[in-house]
Amino acid sequence: MPQVRVREMTDADCASVAEIRVLGWRNAYAGLMPQAFLDGLDVAENEQELRERLAEGRAGTVDLIAERGGRTVGWACFGPARDNDVPPDEAELYALYAHPEHYSTGIGRALLLECMVRCKTAGHPRLRLWVVEGNTRARRFYERFNFTPDGAITPQPPEDTPTPELRYTHALT
């Protein structure tokens, strides 16, 4: 299997990342979120949102993609922690998705490790993330890298259906 290459995302990557995001949501959250919500996710709309966000250039936010054999197969995004109850020098992994055809092939690992290295190099003492409580696959993945729940929980209600998320943390120092 070809090696994974991780690099910063460009505007040219937005279409493939949008496809990965939508497929990732539909796969990871099937049975956890309303099917109508998942079916309503639109790749073209998602691509436009990504282009606008990249053009905006949010301070401290980094988008990475994973390539294998010249094809974009994963995406991660991290930046400053957004929660008011954590120190301002901490980082947050906002998203990490691998194309479902590439699950368990090292894509998520490569992206997560690169995010962790970059956050540590930038001086962040911790990396936090939110994960849907029922997404046991994702929870097991993060736990393999020594992320642990810190006790924070929040409902994220798509279309009035509560889908609780747990906050995980990992010390980088």
Short mmCIF file of C-alpha atoms in Angstrom, two decimals:
data_model
loop_
_atom_site.label_atom_id
_atom_site.label_comp_id
_atom_site.label_asym_id
_atom_site.label_seq_id
_atom_site.Cartn_x
_atom_site.Cartn_y
_atom_site.Cartn_z
CA MET A 1 0.00 0.00 0.00
CA PRO A 2 1.43 3.45 -0.90
CA GLN A 3 2.57 5.69 1.92
CA VAL A 4 0.42 8.46 3.34
CA ARG A 5 1.49 12.02 2.66
CA VAL A 6 0.08 14.76 4.91
CA ARG A 7 0.16 18.38 3.77
CA GLU A 8 -1.72 21.63 4.22
CA MET A 9 -4.97 21.92 2.33
CA THR A 10 -5.33 24.31 -0.62
CA ASP A 11 -8.35 25.63 -2.47
CA ALA A 12 -7.82 22.91 -5.08
CA ASP A 13 -8.53 20.28 -2.39
CA CYS A 14 -11.94 21.63 -1.37
CA ALA A 15 -14.03 19.38 -3.65
CA SER A 16 -12.41 16.14 -2.48
CA VAL A 17 -12.46 17.24 1.17
CA ALA A 18 -16.16 18.11 0.90
CA GLU A 19 -16.86 14.61 -0.42
CA ILE A 20 -14.86 13.07 2.44
CA ARG A 21 -16.71 15.21 5.01
CA VAL A 22 -20.17 14.27 3.73
CA LEU A 23 -19.32 10.56 3.36
CA GLY A 24 -17.68 10.66 6.79
CA TRP A 25 -20.76 12.17 8.43
CA ARG A 26 -23.11 9.75 6.72
CA ASN A 27 -20.97 6.79 7.74
CA ALA A 28 -20.00 7.81 11.27
CA TYR A 29 -23.38 9.13 12.36
CA ALA A 30 -25.78 6.65 10.75
CA GLY A 31 -28.23 5.70 13.48
CA LEU A 32 -26.93 8.48 15.74
CA MET A 33 -28.41 11.44 13.87
CA PRO A 34 -31.64 11.73 11.93
CA GLN A 35 -31.32 10.08 8.52
CA ALA A 36 -33.08 13.03 6.88
CA PHE A 37 -30.36 15.34 8.26
CA LEU A 38 -27.59 13.07 6.93
CA ASP A 39 -29.32 12.67 3.55
CA GLY A 40 -29.61 16.45 3.31
CA LEU A 41 -25.86 17.02 3.51
CA ASP A 42 -24.73 18.45 0.19
CA VAL A 43 -21.20 18.05 -1.18
CA ALA A 44 -21.37 21.18 -3.38
CA GLU A 45 -22.65 23.30 -0.49
CA ASN A 46 -19.96 21.87 1.79
CA GLU A 47 -17.29 22.62 -0.84
CA GLN A 48 -18.42 26.25 -1.04
CA GLU A 49 -18.29 26.58 2.76
CA LEU A 50 -14.75 25.17 2.77
CA ARG A 51 -13.62 27.58 0.04
CA GLU A 52 -15.06 30.54 1.93
CA ARG A 53 -13.46 29.46 5.21
CA LEU A 54 -10.08 28.93 3.59
CA ALA A 55 -10.25 32.32 1.86
CA GLU A 56 -11.19 33.92 5.18
CA GLY A 57 -8.03 32.52 6.75
CA ARG A 58 -9.09 32.13 10.39
CA ALA A 59 -6.17 32.88 12.67
CA GLY A 60 -4.44 29.79 13.97
CA THR A 61 -6.68 27.34 12.09
CA VAL A 62 -4.85 24.66 10.09
CA ASP A 63 -6.44 22.32 7.54
CA LEU A 64 -4.47 19.21 6.60
CA ILE A 65 -5.16 16.58 4.01
CA ALA A 66 -3.84 13.05 3.68
CA GLU A 67 -2.97 11.73 0.26
CA ARG A 68 -2.28 8.19 -0.80
CA GLY A 69 -1.27 7.43 -4.35
CA GLY A 70 -1.99 11.03 -5.37
CA ARG A 71 -5.60 10.84 -4.12
CA THR A 72 -7.00 12.84 -1.20
CA VAL A 73 -8.21 10.27 1.34
CA GLY A 74 -8.46 12.21 4.60
CA TRP A 75 -8.82 15.63 6.19
CA ALA A 76 -8.22 17.17 9.59
CA CYS A 77 -8.65 20.67 10.95
CA PHE A 78 -7.36 22.12 14.22
CA GLY A 79 -6.75 25.46 15.87
CA PRO A 80 -7.24 27.36 19.10
CA ALA A 81 -9.53 25.78 21.67
CA ARG A 82 -12.99 27.35 21.46
CA ASP A 83 -14.37 26.44 24.88
CA ASN A 84 -14.49 29.16 27.53
CA ASP A 85 -13.68 26.73 30.34
CA VAL A 86 -10.21 25.75 29.06
CA PRO A 87 -6.98 27.78 29.12
CA PRO A 88 -6.54 29.98 26.04
CA ASP A 89 -3.21 28.36 25.11
CA GLU A 90 -4.80 24.96 24.42
CA ALA A 91 -5.61 23.60 20.95
CA GLU A 92 -8.67 21.82 19.61
CA LEU A 93 -9.02 19.22 16.88
CA TYR A 94 -12.14 20.45 15.12
CA ALA A 95 -12.50 17.57 12.67
CA LEU A 96 -10.78 14.44 11.42
CA TYR A 97 -12.25 12.31 8.66
CA ALA A 98 -10.91 9.54 6.45
CA HIS A 99 -12.69 8.43 3.31
CA PRO A 100 -14.73 5.36 4.40
CA GLU A 101 -12.89 3.22 1.81
CA HIS A 102 -9.69 3.99 3.72
CA TYR A 103 -10.79 3.25 7.28
CA SER A 104 -8.20 1.28 9.27
CA THR A 105 -5.42 1.95 6.74
CA GLY A 106 -3.40 4.53 8.71
CA ILE A 107 -5.02 7.69 7.32
CA GLY A 108 -6.54 8.83 10.61
CA ARG A 109 -3.36 7.94 12.47
CA ALA A 110 -1.18 9.96 10.08
CA LEU A 111 -3.46 12.99 10.32
CA LEU A 112 -3.83 12.84 14.10
CA LEU A 113 -0.09 12.44 14.69
CA GLU A 114 0.67 15.40 12.41
CA CYS A 115 -1.90 17.52 14.25
CA MET A 116 -0.37 16.53 17.59
CA VAL A 117 3.18 17.33 16.43
CA ARG A 118 2.15 20.71 15.05
CA CYS A 119 0.23 21.61 18.21
CA LYS A 120 3.10 20.59 20.45
CA THR A 121 5.60 22.49 18.29
CA ALA A 122 3.37 25.58 18.54
CA GLY A 123 3.57 25.32 22.34
CA HIS A 124 0.07 24.08 23.09
CA PRO A 125 0.09 22.02 26.31
CA ARG A 126 -3.09 20.08 25.43
CA LEU A 127 -5.15 19.06 22.45
CA ARG A 128 -8.89 18.71 22.98
CA LEU A 129 -11.67 17.41 20.76
CA TRP A 130 -15.38 16.67 20.84
CA VAL A 131 -16.73 13.26 19.82
CA VAL A 132 -20.32 12.06 19.54
CA GLU A 133 -21.00 9.84 22.53
CA GLY A 134 -22.41 6.99 20.46
CA ASN A 135 -19.55 7.01 17.96
CA THR A 136 -17.68 4.13 19.58
CA ARG A 137 -15.36 3.67 16.60
CA ALA A 138 -14.06 7.25 16.93
CA ARG A 139 -13.88 7.06 20.71
CA ARG A 140 -11.77 3.88 20.55
CA PHE A 141 -9.54 5.51 17.93
CA TYR A 142 -8.80 8.56 20.10
CA GLU A 143 -8.40 6.45 23.22
CA ARG A 144 -5.63 4.47 21.48
CA PHE A 145 -3.72 7.77 21.35
CA ASN A 146 -4.30 8.40 25.07
CA PHE A 147 -7.12 10.90 24.69
CA THR A 148 -9.45 10.68 27.70
CA PRO A 149 -12.85 12.20 28.44
CA ASP A 150 -12.48 15.26 30.68
CA GLY A 151 -16.06 15.21 31.96
CA ALA A 152 -17.51 17.89 29.68
CA ILE A 153 -20.61 16.91 27.73
CA THR A 154 -22.75 18.94 25.37
CA PRO A 155 -25.83 18.17 23.31
CA GLN A 156 -25.62 19.13 19.65
CA PRO A 157 -29.23 18.92 18.50
CA PRO A 158 -29.56 18.51 14.72
CA GLU A 159 -33.21 18.95 13.93
CA ASP A 160 -34.21 18.77 17.61
CA THR A 161 -32.65 15.33 18.17
CA PRO A 162 -30.10 15.50 20.97
CA THR A 163 -26.79 13.92 20.07
CA PRO A 164 -24.52 14.34 23.10
CA GLU A 165 -20.83 14.94 22.55
CA LEU A 166 -18.04 14.20 25.01
CA ARG A 167 -14.92 16.31 25.23
CA TYR A 168 -11.63 14.41 25.17
CA THR A 169 -8.20 15.77 26.07
CA HIS A 170 -4.59 14.76 25.52
CA ALA A 171 -1.53 16.27 27.21
CA LEU A 172 1.10 17.19 24.63
CA THR A 173 3.90 17.94 27.06
#
